Short mmCIF file of C-alpha atoms and ligand atoms in Angstrom, two decimals:
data_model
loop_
_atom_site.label_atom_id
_atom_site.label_comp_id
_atom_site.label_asym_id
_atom_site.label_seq_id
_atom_site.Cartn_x
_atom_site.Cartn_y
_atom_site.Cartn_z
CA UNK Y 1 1.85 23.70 -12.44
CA UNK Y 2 3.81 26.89 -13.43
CA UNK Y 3 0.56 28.93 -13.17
CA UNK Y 4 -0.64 27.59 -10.02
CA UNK Y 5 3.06 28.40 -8.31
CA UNK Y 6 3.10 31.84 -9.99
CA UNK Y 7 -0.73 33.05 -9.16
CA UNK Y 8 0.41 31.75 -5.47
CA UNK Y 9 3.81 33.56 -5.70
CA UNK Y 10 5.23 29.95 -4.53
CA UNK Y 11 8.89 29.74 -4.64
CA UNK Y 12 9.64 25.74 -4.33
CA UNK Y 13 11.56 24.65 -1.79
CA UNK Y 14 14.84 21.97 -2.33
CA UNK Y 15 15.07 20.63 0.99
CA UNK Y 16 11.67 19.88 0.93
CA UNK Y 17 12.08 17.81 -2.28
CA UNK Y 18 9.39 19.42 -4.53
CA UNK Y 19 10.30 18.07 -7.60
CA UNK Y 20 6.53 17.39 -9.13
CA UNK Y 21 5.77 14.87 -11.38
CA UNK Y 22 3.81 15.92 -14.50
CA UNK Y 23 3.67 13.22 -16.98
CA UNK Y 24 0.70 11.54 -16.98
CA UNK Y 25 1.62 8.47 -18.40
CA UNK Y 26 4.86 8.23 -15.40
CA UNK Y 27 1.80 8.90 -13.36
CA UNK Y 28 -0.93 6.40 -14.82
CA UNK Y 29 2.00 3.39 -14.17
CA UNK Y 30 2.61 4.39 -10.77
CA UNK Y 31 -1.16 4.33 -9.79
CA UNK Y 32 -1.25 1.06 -12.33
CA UNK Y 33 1.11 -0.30 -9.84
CA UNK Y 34 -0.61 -0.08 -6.72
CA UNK Y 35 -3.75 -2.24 -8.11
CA UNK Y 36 -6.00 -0.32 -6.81
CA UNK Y 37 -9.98 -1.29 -5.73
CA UNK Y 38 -12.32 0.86 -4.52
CA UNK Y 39 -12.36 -0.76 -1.31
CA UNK Y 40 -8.50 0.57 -0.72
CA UNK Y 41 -7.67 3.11 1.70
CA UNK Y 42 -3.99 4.71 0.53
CA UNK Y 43 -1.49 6.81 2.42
CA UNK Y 44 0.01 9.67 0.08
CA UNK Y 45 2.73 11.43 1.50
CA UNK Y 46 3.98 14.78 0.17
CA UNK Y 47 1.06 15.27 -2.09
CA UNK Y 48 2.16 18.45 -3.35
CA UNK Y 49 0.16 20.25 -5.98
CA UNK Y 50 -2.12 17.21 -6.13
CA UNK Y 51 -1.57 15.31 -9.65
CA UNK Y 52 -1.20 11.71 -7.83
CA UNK Y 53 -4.10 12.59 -5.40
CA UNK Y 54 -6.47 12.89 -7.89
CA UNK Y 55 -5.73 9.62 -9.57
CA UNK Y 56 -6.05 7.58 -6.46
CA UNK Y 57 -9.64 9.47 -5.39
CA UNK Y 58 -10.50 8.03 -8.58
CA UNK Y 59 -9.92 4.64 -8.13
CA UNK Y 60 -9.74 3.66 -4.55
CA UNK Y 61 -12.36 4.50 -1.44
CA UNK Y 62 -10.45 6.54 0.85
CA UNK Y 63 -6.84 8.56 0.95
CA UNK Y 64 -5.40 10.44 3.79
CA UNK Y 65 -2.81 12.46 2.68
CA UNK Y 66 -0.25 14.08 4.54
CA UNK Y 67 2.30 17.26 3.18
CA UNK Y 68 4.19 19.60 4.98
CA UNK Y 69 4.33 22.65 3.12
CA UNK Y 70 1.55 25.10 4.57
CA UNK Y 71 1.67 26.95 1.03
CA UNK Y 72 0.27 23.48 -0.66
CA UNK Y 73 -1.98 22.05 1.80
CA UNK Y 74 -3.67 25.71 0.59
CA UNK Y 75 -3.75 24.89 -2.85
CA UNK Y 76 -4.74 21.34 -2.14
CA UNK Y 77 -7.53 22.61 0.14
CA UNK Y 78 -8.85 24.28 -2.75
CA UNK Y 79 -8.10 22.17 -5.79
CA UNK Y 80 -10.17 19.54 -3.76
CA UNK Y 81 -13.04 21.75 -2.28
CA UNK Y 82 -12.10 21.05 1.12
CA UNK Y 83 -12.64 24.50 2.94
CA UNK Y 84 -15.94 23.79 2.92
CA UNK Y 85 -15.76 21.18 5.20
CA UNK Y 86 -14.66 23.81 7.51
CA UNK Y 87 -18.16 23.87 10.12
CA UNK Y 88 -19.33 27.73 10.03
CA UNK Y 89 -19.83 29.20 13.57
CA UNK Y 90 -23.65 28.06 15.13
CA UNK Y 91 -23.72 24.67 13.04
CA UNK Y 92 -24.06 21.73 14.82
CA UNK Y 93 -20.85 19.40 14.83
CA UNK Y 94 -22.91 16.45 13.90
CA UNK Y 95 -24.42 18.14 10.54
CA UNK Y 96 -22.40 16.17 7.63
CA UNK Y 97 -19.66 18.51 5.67
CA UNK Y 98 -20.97 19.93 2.42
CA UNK Y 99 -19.09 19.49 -0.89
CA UNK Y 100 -15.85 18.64 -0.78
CA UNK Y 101 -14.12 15.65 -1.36
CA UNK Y 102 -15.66 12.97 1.20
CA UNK Y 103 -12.94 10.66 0.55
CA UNK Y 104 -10.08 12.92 1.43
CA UNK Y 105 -8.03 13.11 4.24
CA UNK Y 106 -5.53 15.89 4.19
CA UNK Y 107 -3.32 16.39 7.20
CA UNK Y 108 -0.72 19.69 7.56
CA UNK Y 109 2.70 17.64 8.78
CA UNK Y 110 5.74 16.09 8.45
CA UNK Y 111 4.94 12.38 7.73
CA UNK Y 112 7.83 10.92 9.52
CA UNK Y 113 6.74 13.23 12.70
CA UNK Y 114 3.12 11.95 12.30
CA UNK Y 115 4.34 8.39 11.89
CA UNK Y 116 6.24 8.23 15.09
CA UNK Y 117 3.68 10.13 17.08
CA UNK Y 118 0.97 8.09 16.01
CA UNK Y 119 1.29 4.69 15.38
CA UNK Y 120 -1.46 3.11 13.74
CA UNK Y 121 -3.28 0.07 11.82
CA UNK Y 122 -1.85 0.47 8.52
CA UNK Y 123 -2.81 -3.44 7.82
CA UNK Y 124 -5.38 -2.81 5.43
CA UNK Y 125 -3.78 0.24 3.63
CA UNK Y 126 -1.37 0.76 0.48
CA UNK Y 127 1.05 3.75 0.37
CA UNK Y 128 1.10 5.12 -3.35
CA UNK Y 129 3.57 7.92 -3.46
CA UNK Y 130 6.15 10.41 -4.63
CA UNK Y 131 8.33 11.10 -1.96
CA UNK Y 132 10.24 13.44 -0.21
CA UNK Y 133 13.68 12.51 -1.63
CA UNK Y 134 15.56 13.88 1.33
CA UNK Y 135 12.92 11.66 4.16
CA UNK Y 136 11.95 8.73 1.97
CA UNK Y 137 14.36 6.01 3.88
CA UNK Y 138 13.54 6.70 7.46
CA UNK Y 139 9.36 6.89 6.19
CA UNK Y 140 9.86 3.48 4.68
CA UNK Y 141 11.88 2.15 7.61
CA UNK Y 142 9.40 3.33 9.77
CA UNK Y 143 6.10 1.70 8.09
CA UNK Y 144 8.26 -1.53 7.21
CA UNK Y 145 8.88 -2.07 11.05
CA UNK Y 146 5.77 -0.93 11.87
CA UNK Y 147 3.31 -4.08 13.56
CA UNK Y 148 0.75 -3.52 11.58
CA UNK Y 149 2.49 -2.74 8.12
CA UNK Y 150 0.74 -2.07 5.04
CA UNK Y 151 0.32 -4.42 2.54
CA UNK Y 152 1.51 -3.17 -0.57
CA UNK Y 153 4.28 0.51 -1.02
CA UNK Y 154 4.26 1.82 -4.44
CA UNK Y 155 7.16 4.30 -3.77
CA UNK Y 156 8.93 6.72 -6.49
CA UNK Y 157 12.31 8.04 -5.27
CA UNK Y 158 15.85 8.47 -6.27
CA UNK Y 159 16.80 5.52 -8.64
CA UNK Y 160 20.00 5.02 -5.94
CA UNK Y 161 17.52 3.95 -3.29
CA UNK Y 162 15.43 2.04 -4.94
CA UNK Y 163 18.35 0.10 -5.96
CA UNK Y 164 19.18 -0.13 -2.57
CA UNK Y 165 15.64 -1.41 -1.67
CA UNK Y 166 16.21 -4.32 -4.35
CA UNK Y 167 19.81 -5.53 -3.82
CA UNK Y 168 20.45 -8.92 -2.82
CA UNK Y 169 23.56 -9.98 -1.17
CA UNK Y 170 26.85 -9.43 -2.82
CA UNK Y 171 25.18 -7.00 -4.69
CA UNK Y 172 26.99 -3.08 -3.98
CA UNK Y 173 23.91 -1.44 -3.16
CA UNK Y 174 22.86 -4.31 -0.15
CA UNK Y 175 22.76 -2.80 2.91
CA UNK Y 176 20.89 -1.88 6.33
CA UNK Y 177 17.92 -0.39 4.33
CA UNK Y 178 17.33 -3.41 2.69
CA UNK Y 179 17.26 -5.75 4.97
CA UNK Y 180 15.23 -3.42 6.86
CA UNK Y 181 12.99 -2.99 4.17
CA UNK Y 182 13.09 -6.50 2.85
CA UNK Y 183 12.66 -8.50 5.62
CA UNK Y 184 8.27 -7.66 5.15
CA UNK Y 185 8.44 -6.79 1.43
CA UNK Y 186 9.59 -8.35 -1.00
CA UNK Y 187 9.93 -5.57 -4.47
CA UNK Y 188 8.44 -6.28 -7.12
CA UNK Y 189 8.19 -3.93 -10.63
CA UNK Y 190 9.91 -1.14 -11.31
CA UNK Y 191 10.28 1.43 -13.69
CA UNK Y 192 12.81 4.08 -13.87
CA UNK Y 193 11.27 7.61 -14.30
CA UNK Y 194 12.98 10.59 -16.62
CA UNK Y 195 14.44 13.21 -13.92
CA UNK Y 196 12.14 15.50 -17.60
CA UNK Y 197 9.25 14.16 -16.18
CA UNK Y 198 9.06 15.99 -13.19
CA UNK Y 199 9.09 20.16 -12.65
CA UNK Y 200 11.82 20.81 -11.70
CA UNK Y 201 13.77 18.01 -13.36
CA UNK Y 202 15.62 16.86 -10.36
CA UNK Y 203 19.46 16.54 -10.41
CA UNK Y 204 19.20 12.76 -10.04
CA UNK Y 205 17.71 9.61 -11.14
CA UNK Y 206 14.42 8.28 -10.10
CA UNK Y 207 12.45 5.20 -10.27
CA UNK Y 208 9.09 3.63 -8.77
CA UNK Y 209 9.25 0.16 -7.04
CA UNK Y 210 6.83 -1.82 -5.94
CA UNK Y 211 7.04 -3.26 -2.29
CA UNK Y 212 4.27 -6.58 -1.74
CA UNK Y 213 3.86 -7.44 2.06
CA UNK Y 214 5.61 -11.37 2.44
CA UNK Y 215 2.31 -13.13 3.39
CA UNK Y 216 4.71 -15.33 5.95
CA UNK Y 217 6.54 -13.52 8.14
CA UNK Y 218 10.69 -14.31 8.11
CA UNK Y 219 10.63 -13.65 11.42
CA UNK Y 220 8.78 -13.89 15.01
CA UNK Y 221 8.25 -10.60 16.46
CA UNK Y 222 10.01 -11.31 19.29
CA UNK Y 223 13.28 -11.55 17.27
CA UNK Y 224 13.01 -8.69 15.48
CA UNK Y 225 15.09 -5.69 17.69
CA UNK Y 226 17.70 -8.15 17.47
CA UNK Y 227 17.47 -8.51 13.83
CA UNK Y 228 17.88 -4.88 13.74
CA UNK Y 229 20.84 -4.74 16.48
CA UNK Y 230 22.46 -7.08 13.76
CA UNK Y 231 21.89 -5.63 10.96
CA UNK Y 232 22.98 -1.97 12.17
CA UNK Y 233 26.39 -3.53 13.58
CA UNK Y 234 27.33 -5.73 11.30
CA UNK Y 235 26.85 -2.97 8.49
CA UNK Y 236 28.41 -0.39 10.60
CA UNK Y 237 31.65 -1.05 9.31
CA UNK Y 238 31.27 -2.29 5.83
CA UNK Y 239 35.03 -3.94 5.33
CA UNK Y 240 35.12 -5.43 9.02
CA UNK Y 241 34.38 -8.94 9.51
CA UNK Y 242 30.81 -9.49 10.74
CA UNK Y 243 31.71 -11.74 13.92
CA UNK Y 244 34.28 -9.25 15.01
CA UNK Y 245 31.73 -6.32 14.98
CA UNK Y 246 29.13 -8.50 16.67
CA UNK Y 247 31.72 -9.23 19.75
CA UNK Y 248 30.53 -5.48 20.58
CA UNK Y 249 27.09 -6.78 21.85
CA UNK Y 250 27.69 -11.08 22.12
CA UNK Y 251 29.91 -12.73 23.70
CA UNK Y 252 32.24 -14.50 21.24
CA UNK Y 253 31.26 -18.00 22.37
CA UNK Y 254 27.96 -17.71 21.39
CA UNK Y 255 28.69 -16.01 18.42
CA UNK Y 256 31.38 -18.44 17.01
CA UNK Y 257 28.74 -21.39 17.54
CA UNK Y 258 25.74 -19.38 15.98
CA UNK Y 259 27.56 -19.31 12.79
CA UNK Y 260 28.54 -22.54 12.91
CA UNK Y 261 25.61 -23.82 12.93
CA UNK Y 262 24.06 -22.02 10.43
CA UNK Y 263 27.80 -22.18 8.19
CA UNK Y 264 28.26 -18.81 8.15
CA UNK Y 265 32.69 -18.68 8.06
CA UNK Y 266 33.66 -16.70 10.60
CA UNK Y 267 35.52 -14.33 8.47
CA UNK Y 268 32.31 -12.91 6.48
CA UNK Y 269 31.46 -9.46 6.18
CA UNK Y 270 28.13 -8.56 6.08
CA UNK Y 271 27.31 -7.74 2.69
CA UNK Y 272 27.23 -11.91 1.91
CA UNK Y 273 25.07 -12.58 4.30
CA UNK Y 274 21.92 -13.28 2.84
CA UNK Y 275 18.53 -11.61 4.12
CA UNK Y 276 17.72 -15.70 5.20
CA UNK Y 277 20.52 -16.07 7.19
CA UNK Y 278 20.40 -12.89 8.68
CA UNK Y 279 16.69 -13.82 10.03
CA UNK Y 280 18.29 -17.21 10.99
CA UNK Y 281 20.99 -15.54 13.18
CA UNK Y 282 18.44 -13.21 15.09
CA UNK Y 283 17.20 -16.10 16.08
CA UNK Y 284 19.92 -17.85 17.23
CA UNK Y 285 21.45 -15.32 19.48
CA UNK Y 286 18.00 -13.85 20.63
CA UNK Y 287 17.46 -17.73 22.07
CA UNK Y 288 19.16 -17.73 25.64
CA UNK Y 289 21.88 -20.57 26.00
CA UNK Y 290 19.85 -23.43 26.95
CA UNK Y 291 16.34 -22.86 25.57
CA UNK Y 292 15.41 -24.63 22.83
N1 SAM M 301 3.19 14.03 -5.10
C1 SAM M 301 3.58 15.24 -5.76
C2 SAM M 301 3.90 14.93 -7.21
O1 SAM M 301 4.02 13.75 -7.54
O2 SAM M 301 4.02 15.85 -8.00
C3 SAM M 301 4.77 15.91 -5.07
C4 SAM M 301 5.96 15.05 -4.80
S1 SAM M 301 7.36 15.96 -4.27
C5 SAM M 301 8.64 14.83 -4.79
C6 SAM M 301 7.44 15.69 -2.52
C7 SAM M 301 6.36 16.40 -1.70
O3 SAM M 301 6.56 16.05 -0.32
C8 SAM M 301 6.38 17.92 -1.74
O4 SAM M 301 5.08 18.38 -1.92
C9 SAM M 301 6.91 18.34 -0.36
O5 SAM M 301 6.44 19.58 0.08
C10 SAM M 301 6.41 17.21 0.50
N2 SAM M 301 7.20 16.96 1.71
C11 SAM M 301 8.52 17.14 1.91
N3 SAM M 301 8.89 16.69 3.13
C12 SAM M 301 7.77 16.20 3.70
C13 SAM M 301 7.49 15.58 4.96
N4 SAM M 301 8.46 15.38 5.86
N5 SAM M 301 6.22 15.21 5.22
C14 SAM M 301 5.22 15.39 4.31
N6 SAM M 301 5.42 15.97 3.11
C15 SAM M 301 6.68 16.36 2.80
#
């Protein structure tokens, strides 16, 4: 990795979170973990110099891969013979690329960009990656709540988050990312990963989790903004009981019988209110007074 930085006279930049993994057996368990067939398509963001990349064009039928840094799409380009996909002048467009790496999509953006600008069918795809420490939240917010979510995120990132994307109720670490998160996945495995096992060891902890699509939905779509409007409020001030915060967007009648019926004391804050019961309340107070 040093050489291929050096020849390039690549200078790695923090914000962008290149902290690139080199250990190939931290790399073998991550790809391990997404169970991979070769009739997979994965999403890799922030590919970087290309060590995961390689592993999944190995084992699965199709990546599209998506990193920001101009400097390593180049390398990327041409660890994976892809400028010769590149049609000369006077070809005809329908003539099939030579050489290359057919299975490869590589795209020059920012993921989270591309992800709001272009909402797709990610149904039938698995994200396997290392991401961008600084972006990795919002990019898994924004797949999770995607309709068409994909089935199965094998995600390394700081060991903080993924704590974060595992906590239950009660547990410090619960909050709005995962219930977010958690109300379509439910984690799985995970490993922590040596901060030594990546160039430059990163000032932090880090760990892979594994996020399964729930194949039953906790929730009708049509309850799910105010799951969210929930969530956000009644986590927006941590110490404050939930009811009171929720007066800012339901009136207090409602409220007061919602969680009666579902036994939620009105004095609870947030953070012991399971995932369940969140779902449950959506519902509730998305339900006009008088519909069934
Ligand atoms: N996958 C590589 C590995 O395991 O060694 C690199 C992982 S490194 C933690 C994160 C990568 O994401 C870097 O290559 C960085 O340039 C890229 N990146 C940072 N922000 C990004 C964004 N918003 N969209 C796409 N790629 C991004």
């Amino acid at each position: 990795m040093r050489a291929v930085l050096s020849a390039r006279e690549i200078q790695l930049t923090k914000s962008l979170g290149q902290n690139f993994l080199h250990d190939a057996n931290q790399l073998e368990r991550i790809v391990a973990a997404g169970k991979l067939t070769k009739a997979d398509k994965v999403l890799e963001i922030g590919p970087g110099l290309g060590p995961l990349t390689e592993l999944l064009l190995a084992r699965t039928g199709e990546v599209l891969a998506i990193e920001k840094d101009a400097r390593l799409v180049a390398v990327l380009r041409e660890r994976f013979g892809l400028e010769s996909r590149l049609q000369p002048v006077g070809r005809a467009p329908t003539q099939p690329p030579e050489g290359g790496t057919p299975n490869l999509e590589l795209l020059h953006d920012d993921a989270l960009d591309f992800l709001r600008r272009e909402p797709r069918d990610w149904s039938g795809w698995k994200l396997v990656a290392n991401l961008p420490y600084s972006v990795a939240s919002p990019i898994l917010v924004e797949l999770a709540q995607s309709p068409k979510r994909p089935e199965r995120m094998v995600v390394t990132l700081q060991l903080e988050v993924a704590q974060r994307l595992m906590a239950s109720a009660d547990d410090d670490d619960y909050g709005i990312l995962t219930l977010l998160v958690q109300l379509d996945y439910e984690p799985r495995d995970w490993f922590k990963i040596p901060a030594t096992c990546f160039f430059p060891s990163p000032d932090v902890d880090s760990a892979c989790v594994t996020l399964v699509r729930r194949a039953t939905p906790l929730l009708a779509d049509e309850h799910r903004a105010a799951f969210v409007k929930i969530v956000k409020r009644g986590f927006s001030q941590r110490r404050k009981m939930m009811l009171k915060l929720l007066k800012a967007d339901w009136p207090l009648e409602r409220l007061e019988m919602a969680f009666a019926e579902l036994g939620i004391p009105p004095q609870t804050r947030a953070e012991k209110v399971s995932l369940e019961l969140f779902a449950r309340l959506a519902c509730r107070l998305n339900v006009q007074p008088g519909q069934p």
